[in-house]
Short mmCIF file of C-alpha atoms in Angstrom, two decimals:
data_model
loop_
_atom_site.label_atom_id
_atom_site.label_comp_id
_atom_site.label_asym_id
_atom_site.label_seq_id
_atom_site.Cartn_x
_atom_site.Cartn_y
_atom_site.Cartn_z
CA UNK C 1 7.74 52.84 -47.21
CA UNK C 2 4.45 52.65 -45.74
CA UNK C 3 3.56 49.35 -43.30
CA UNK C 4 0.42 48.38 -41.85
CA UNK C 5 1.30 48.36 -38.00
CA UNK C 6 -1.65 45.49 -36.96
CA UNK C 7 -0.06 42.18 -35.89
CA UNK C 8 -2.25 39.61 -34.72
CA UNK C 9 -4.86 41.67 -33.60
CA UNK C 10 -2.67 44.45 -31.94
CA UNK C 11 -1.88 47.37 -33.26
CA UNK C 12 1.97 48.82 -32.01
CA UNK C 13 3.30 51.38 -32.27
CA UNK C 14 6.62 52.56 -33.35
CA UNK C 15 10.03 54.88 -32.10
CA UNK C 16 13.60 55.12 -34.04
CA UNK C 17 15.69 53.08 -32.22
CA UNK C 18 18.90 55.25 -32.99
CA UNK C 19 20.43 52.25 -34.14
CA UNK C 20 21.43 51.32 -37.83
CA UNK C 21 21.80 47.78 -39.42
CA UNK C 22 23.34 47.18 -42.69
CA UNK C 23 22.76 51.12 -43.24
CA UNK C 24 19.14 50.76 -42.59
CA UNK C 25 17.36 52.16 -39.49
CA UNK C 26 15.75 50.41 -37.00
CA UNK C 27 12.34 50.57 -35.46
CA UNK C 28 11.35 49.44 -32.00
CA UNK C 29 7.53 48.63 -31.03
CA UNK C 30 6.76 49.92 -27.85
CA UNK C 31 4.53 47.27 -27.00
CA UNK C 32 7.46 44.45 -27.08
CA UNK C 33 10.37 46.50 -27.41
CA UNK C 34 11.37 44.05 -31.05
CA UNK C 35 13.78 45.89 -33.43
CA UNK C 36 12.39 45.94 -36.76
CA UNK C 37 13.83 46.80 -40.44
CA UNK C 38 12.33 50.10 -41.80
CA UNK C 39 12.39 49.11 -45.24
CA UNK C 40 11.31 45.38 -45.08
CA UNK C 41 8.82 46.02 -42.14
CA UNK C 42 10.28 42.66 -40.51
CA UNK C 43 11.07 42.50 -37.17
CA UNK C 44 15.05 41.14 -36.75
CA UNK C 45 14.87 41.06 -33.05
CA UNK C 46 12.84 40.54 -29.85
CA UNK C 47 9.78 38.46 -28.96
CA UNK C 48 8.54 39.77 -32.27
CA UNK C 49 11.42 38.39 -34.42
CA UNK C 50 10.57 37.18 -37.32
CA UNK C 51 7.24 38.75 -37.43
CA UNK C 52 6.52 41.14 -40.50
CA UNK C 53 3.96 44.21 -41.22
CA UNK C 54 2.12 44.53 -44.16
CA UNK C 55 3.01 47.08 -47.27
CA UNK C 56 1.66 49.32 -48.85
CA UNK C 57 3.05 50.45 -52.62
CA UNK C 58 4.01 53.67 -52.07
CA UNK C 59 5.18 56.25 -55.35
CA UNK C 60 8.09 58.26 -55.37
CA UNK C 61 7.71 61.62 -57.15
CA UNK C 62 7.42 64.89 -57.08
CA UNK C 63 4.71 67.08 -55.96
CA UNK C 64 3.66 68.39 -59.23
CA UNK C 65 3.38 64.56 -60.97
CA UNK C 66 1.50 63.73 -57.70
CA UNK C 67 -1.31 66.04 -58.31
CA UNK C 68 -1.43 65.89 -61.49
CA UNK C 69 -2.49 62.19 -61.42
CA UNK C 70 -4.03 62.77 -57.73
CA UNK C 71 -6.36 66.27 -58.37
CA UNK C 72 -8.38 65.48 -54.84
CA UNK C 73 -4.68 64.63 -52.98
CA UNK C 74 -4.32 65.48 -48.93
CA UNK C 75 -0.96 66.53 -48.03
CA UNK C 76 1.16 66.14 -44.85
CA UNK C 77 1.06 70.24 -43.96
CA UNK C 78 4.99 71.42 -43.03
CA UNK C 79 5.33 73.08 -39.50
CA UNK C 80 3.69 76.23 -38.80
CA UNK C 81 7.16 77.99 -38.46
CA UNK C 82 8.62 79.60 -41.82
CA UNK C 83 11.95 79.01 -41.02
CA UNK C 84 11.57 75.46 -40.21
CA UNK C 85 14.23 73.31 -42.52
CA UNK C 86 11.88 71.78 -44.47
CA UNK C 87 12.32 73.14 -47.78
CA UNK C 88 16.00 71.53 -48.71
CA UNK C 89 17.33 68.23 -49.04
CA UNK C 90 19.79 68.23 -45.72
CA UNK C 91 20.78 65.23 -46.55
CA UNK C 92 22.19 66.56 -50.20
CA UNK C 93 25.77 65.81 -49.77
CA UNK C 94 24.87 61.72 -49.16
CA UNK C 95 22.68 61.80 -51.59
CA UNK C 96 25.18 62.33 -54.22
CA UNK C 97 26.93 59.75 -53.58
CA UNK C 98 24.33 56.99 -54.13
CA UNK C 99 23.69 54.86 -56.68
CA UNK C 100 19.73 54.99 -56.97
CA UNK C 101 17.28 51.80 -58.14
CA UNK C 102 14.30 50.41 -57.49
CA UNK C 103 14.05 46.92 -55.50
CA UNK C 104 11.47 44.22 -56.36
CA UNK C 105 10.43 41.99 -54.15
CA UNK C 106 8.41 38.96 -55.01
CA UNK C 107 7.77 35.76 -52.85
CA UNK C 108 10.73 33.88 -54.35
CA UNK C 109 12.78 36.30 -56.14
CA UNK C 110 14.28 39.70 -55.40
CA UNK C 111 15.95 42.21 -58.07
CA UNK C 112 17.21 45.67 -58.03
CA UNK C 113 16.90 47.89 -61.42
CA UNK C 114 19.54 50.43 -61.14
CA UNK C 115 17.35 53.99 -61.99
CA UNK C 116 20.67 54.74 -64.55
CA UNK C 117 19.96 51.67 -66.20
CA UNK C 118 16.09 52.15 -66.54
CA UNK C 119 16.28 55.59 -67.99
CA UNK C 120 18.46 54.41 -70.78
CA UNK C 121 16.70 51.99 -71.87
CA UNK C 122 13.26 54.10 -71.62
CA UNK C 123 10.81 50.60 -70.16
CA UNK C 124 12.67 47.48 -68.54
CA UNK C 125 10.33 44.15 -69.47
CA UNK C 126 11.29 41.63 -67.25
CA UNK C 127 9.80 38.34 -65.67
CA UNK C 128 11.16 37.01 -62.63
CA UNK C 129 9.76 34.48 -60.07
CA UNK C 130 7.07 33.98 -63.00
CA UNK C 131 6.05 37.02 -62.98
CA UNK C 132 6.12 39.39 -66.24
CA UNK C 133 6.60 43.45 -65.38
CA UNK C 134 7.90 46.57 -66.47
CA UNK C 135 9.95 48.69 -64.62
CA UNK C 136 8.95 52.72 -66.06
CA UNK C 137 11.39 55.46 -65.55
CA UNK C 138 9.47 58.62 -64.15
CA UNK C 139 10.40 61.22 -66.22
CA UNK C 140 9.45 63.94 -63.30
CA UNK C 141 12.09 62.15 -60.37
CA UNK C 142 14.43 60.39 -59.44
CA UNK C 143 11.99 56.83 -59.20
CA UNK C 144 10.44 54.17 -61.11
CA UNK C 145 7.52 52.70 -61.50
CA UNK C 146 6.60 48.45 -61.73
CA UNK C 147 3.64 46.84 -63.11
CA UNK C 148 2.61 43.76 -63.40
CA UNK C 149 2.23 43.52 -67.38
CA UNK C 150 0.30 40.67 -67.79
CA UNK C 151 -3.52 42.05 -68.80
CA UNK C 152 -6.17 39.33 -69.58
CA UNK C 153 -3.74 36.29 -69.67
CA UNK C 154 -1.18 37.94 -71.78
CA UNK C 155 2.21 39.69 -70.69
CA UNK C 156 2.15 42.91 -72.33
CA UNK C 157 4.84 44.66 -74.17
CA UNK C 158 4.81 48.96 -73.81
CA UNK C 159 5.97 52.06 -75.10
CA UNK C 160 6.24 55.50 -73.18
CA UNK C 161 4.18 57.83 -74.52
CA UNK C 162 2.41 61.25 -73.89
CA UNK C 163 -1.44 62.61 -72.31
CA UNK C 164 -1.94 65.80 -74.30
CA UNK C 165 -1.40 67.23 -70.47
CA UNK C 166 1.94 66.21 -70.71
CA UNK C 167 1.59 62.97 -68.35
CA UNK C 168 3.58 60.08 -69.55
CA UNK C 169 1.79 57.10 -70.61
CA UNK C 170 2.44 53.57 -71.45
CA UNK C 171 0.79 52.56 -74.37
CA UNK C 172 0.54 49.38 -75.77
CA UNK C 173 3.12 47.69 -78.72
CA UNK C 174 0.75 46.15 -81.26
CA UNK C 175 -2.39 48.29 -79.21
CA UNK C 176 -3.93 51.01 -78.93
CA UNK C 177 -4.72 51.05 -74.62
CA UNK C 178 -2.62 53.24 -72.29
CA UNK C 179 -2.32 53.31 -69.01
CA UNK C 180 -0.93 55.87 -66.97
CA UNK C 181 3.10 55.28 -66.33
CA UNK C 182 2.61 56.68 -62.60
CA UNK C 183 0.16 55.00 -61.30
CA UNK C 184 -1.29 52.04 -64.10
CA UNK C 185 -4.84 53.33 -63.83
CA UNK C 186 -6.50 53.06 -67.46
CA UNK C 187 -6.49 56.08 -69.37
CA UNK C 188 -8.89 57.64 -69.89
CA UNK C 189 -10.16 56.12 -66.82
CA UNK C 190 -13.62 55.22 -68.26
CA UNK C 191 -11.91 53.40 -71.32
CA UNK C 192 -13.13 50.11 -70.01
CA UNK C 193 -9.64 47.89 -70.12
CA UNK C 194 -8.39 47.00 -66.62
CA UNK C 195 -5.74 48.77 -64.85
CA UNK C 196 -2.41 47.48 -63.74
CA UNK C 197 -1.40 45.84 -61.13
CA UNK C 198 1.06 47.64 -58.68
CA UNK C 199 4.39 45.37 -57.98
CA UNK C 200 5.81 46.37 -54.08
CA UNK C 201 9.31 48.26 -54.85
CA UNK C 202 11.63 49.92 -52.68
CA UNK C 203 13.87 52.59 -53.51
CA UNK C 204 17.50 51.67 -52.34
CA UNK C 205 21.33 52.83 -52.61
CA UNK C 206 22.46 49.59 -54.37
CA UNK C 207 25.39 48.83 -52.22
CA UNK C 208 22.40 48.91 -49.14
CA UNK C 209 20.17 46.91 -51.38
CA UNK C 210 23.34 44.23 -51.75
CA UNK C 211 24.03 43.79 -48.05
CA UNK C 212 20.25 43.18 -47.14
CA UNK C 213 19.67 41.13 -50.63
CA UNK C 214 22.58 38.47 -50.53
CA UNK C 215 20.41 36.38 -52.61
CA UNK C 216 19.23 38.64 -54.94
CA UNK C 217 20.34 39.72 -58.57
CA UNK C 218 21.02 43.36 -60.34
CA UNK C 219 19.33 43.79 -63.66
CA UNK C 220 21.05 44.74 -66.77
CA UNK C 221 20.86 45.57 -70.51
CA UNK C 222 21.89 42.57 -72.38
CA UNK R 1 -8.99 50.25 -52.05
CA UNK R 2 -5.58 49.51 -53.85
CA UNK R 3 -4.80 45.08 -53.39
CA UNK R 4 -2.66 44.93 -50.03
CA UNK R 5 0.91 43.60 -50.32
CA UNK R 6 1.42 40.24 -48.85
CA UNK R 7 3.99 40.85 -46.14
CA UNK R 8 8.10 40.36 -46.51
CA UNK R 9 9.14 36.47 -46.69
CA UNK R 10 12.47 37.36 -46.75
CA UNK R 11 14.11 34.71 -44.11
CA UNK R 12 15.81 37.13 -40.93
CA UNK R 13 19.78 36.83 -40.35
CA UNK R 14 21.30 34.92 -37.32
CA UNK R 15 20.28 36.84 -34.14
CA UNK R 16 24.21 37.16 -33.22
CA UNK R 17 25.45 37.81 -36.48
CA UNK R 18 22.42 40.73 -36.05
CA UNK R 19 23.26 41.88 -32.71
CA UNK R 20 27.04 42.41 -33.46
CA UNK R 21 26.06 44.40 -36.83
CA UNK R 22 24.23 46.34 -34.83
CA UNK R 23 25.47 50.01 -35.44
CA UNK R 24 24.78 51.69 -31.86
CA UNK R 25 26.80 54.52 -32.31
CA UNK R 26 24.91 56.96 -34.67
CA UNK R 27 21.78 58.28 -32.16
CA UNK R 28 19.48 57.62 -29.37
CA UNK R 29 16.13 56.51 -28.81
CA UNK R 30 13.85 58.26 -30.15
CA UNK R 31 16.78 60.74 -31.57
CA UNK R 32 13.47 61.50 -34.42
CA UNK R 33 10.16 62.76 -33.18
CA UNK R 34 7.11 60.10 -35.00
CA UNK R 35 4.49 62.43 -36.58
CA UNK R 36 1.41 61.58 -35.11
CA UNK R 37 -2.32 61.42 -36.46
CA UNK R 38 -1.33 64.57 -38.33
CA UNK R 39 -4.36 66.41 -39.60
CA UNK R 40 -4.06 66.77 -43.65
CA UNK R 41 -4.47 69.52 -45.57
CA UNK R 42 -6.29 69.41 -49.08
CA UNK R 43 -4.54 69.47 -51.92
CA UNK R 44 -5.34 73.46 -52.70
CA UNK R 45 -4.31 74.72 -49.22
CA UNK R 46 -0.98 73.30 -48.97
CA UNK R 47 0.55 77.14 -50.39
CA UNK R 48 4.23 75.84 -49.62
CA UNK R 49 4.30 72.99 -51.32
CA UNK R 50 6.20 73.64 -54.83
CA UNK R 51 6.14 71.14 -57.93
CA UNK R 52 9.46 69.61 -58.04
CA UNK R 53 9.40 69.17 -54.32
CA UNK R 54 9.92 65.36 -53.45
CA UNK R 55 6.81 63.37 -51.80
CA UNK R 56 6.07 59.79 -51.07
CA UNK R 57 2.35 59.33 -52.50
CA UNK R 58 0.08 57.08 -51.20
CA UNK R 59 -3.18 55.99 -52.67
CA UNK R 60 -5.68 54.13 -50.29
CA UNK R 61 -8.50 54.29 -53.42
CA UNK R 62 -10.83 56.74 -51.68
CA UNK R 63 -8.16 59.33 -50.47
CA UNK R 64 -4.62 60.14 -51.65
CA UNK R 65 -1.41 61.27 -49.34
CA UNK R 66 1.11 62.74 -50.09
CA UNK R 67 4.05 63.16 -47.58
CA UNK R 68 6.86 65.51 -48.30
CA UNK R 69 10.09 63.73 -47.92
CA UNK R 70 11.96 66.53 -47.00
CA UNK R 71 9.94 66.79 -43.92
CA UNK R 72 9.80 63.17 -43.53
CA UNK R 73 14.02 63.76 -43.50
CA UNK R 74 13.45 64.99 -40.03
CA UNK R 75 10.87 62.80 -38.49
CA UNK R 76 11.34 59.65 -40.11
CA UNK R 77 8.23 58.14 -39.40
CA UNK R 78 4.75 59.03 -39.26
CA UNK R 79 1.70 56.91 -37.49
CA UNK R 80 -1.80 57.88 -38.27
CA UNK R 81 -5.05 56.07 -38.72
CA UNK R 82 -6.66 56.16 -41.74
CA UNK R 83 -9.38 54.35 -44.17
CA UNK R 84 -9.55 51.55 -41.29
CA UNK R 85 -5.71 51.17 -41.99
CA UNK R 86 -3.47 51.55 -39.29
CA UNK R 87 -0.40 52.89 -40.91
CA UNK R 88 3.61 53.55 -40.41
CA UNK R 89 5.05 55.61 -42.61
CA UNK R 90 8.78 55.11 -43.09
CA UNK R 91 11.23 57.26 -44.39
#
């Protein structure tokens, strides 16, 4: 998750608490000493309560898809020391036992799309809170994508298809425009039809996603 | 630069019912060192990084980040100042 850290004017800045809510870790501000949610950026506790940052979409993927749609991409470096645990997944043995998806959130409507779900059925369409996306199974990780799918007035329908670089594509039913499935830029880029427009999602463990989304509803193939 | 997300509306629990869910007992303060205004490294320097490795990405429109989230698993957060944005990074 990436937040913008600016509230009214002041920018804070943040510690780990060491504390966990609902399996989510907290943040404090040092300028107020408010406990915010990591994922949510909202703060649940202090003279800041009720306060929240602003997102950024962020994409989940793997180095190799990264660059590949990001040639001119910085990179946090690792630590100068070689044996530095960096290169493995400590937490592997959790990670396991979570059930993966991607959370939605929208003004007046939240839904999880459980990652299984999305791969089998290759592109979720959808429309909640009056809005029409599609949820896009990366075929390079464990993530998904979401677009807004409406283009010029009209929701969109797509199928996944290939770049001749391999890159996965969503192209058009009835159409002949793609768009890259990673990050909804036009491809090529100079073809002249606009790109899509990113939807904020979250990766979560769906029971976490049910205890901080008491209100909000699982997709599934009907 | 990439449209801005409109903040979280979602409405925050009870402050009691969130104070006694509180789970106190798994680290400290500060247990996780924040990353700081690291410096970046362009894409063609970073040797160690290996394709199926797991990043966030982030695209600002002018520059691209990508922060490797097994790294991340050992910070957890990472401030840093960039494009005028004054950013948290969360993991």
């Amino acid at each position: 998750m990436v937040h913008t850290r600016d509230v009214d004017g002041r920018t804070l800045h943040f510690g780990h608490s060491g504390w966990l809510w609902r399996s989510a870790f907290l943040l404090y501000d040092r300028e107020t000493d408010s406990l915010w949610h990591h994922q949510t950026g909202r703060a649940l506790s202090g003279p800041l309560r009720g306060r929240s940052l602003g997102r950024l979409p962020v994409t989940h993927t793997t180095w190799g898809a990264w660059r590949a749609e990001h040639a001119a991409t910085l990179v946090l470096p690792k630590p100068a020391d070689p044996d530095a645990p960096v290169e493995v997944d400590v937490y592997a043995r959790r990670n396991a036992t979570l059930v993966l998806g991607v959370g939605v959130d929208l003004p007046r409507a939240r839904r999880l799309y459980p990652l299984r779900a999305v791969r089998a059925a290759g592109l979720v369409h959808d429309e909640i809170d009056g809005v029409s996306l599609v949820v896009a199974a990366d075929p390079a990780s464990d993530s998904a994508h979401v677009f807004d799918r409406t283009v010029g007035g009209t929701a969109l329908r797509f199928r996944v298809a290939a770049a001749a670089d391999g890159r996965p594509l969503l192209r058009e039913e009835n159409g002949a425009r793609t768009w890259s499935l990673r990050t909804g830029l036009p491809v090529p880029r100079d073809a002249g039809h606009p790109p899509l427009r990113t939807l904020l999602s979250t990766p979560w463990d769906a029971a976490a996603w049910r205890l901080h989304h008491e209100a909000g509803t699982i997709w599934s193939p009907e | 630069m990439r449209r801005r997300c409109p903040p979280s509306r979602a409405r925050s629990p009870p402050l009691l019912r969130f104070n006694a869910e509180i789970d106190r007992t798994r680290g400290h303060r500060d247990v996780f060192t924040v990353i700081r205004d690291p410096k970046l490294l362009p894409a063609d320097r970073a040797t160690r990084m290996h394709d199926d490795e797991p990043v966030l990405g982030l695209d600002l429109g002018r520059v691209q980040i990508a922060y490797p989230t097994r790294l991340l698993d050992h910070h957890e957060i990472v401030e840093q100042t960039l494009e005028g944005l004054e950013l948290l990074v969360c993991w």
